[in-house]
Coordinates of C-alpha atoms in Angstrom, one line a residue:
M119 CA 6.6 5.7 -8.4
S120 CA 7.0 6.1 -4.7
F121 CA 8.4 3.4 -2.5
I122 CA 7.0 2.7 0.9
V123 CA 9.7 3.3 3.6
P124 CA 8.5 1.6 6.8
D125 CA 8.9 3.2 10.2
A126 CA 11.1 0.2 11.1
C127 CA 13.8 1.4 8.7
T128 CA 16.8 2.8 10.5
L129 CA 18.5 4.3 7.5
P130 CA 18.8 8.0 8.1
T131 CA 16.1 9.9 6.1
V132 CA 18.6 11.9 4.1
E133 CA 20.2 8.6 2.9
Q134 CA 17.0 6.9 1.8
P135 CA 16.8 8.5 -1.6
L136 CA 20.3 7.4 -2.4
R137 CA 19.5 3.8 -1.4
L138 CA 16.3 3.8 -3.4
A139 CA 18.3 5.1 -6.4
E140 CA 20.7 2.1 -6.0
F141 CA 17.8 -0.3 -6.1
D142 CA 16.2 1.5 -9.1
N143 CA 19.5 1.3 -11.0
L144 CA 19.8 -2.4 -10.2
F145 CA 16.2 -3.0 -11.2
A146 CA 16.6 -1.1 -14.5
T147 CA 19.8 -2.7 -15.5
A148 CA 19.6 -6.3 -14.2
V149 CA 16.0 -7.4 -13.5
R150 CA 14.5 -9.6 -16.3
Q151 CA 11.6 -11.1 -14.4
V152 CA 9.6 -10.4 -11.3
E153 CA 7.3 -12.9 -9.7
T154 CA 5.1 -12.6 -6.6
L155 CA 5.1 -16.1 -5.0
N156 CA 2.8 -15.0 -2.1
P157 CA 2.2 -11.7 -0.3
S158 CA 5.4 -12.1 1.8
H159 CA 7.7 -13.7 -0.8
A160 CA 8.8 -12.4 -4.2
R161 CA 11.4 -13.7 -6.7
M162 CA 13.4 -11.7 -9.3
Q163 CA 15.6 -13.1 -12.1
L164 CA 18.6 -10.9 -12.8
T165 CA 21.3 -11.0 -15.4
G166 CA 24.3 -8.8 -15.9
P167 CA 28.1 -8.5 -16.3
T168 CA 30.6 -10.3 -14.1
G169 CA 30.4 -8.6 -10.7
L170 CA 26.6 -8.5 -10.5
E171 CA 26.5 -11.0 -7.7
A172 CA 28.9 -9.0 -5.6
T173 CA 26.9 -5.8 -6.3
V174 CA 23.6 -7.5 -5.3
R175 CA 25.1 -9.1 -2.2
D176 CA 26.6 -5.8 -1.0
L177 CA 23.3 -3.8 -1.6
T178 CA 21.1 -6.4 0.0
A179 CA 23.5 -6.8 3.0
R180 CA 23.4 -3.0 3.6
E181 CA 19.6 -3.0 3.2
T182 CA 19.2 -5.8 5.8
Q183 CA 21.3 -3.7 8.3
C184 CA 18.7 -0.9 8.2
C185 CA 15.6 -3.0 7.5
S186 CA 16.1 -6.2 9.4
F187 CA 12.7 -7.6 8.4
F188 CA 14.0 -8.3 4.8
A189 CA 15.4 -11.7 4.1
F190 CA 17.3 -11.8 0.8
T191 CA 18.5 -15.1 -0.7
L192 CA 20.7 -15.0 -3.8
T193 CA 21.2 -18.1 -5.9
P194 CA 23.6 -18.0 -8.9
G195 CA 22.2 -19.6 -12.1
P196 CA 23.6 -20.8 -15.4
T197 CA 24.5 -18.3 -18.1
D198 CA 26.6 -18.2 -21.2
D199 CA 28.0 -14.7 -20.5
G200 CA 28.2 -12.6 -17.3
E201 CA 26.1 -13.6 -14.4
A202 CA 22.6 -14.8 -13.8
L203 CA 21.0 -14.7 -10.4
T204 CA 17.7 -15.5 -8.7
L205 CA 16.9 -13.1 -5.9
D206 CA 14.3 -14.2 -3.4
V207 CA 12.9 -11.5 -1.1
A208 CA 10.9 -12.5 1.9
V209 CA 9.3 -10.4 4.7
P210 CA 7.1 -11.1 7.7
V211 CA 3.4 -10.7 6.8
Q212 CA 3.1 -7.3 8.5
Y213 CA 5.5 -5.9 5.9
A214 CA 3.7 -7.3 2.8
D215 CA 2.9 -3.8 1.7
V216 CA 6.6 -2.9 1.7
L217 CA 7.4 -6.0 -0.4
D218 CA 4.6 -5.1 -2.8
S219 CA 6.1 -1.6 -3.1
L220 CA 9.5 -3.1 -3.9
V221 CA 8.0 -5.5 -6.5
R222 CA 6.1 -2.7 -8.2
S223 CA 9.3 -0.5 -8.2
A224 CA 11.3 -3.4 -9.7
S225 CA 8.8 -4.2 -12.4
A226 CA 8.4 -0.5 -13.3
S227 CA 12.1 0.2 -13.4
A228 CA 12.8 -3.0 -15.4
G229 CA 9.8 -2.5 -17.7
V230 CA 8.5 -6.0 -17.0
T231 CA 5.1 -7.3 -15.8
V232 CA 4.8 -8.9 -12.4
G233 CA 4.0 -12.6 -12.6
T234 CA 2.2 -14.4 -9.8
T235 CA 2.2 -18.0 -8.6
S236 CA -1.0 -19.5 -7.3

């Protein structure tokens, strides 16, 4: 699956595959549910070992530095073991295709179906 990298991204082209691999790894190991709330807002449920929140905060902070149109909100949730998180991802409407690409990548890597909210 190919991810749409928008022209607005300032991450050097040579570094983009490495960043995409970081997201793919996160999606494959931690994402349990993906939901599209509207074309410019998606929500992912993640679980993983202690340290997951720090990993997600670091990755999303670095992504916001090069793609400032992303707004990531991370909310810790209850869990019996490790960490559970809700990751909300919002973009301006003109970047809805980028968000859709991210959602498709997350669901494919995690092996889950994308849910939608009406």
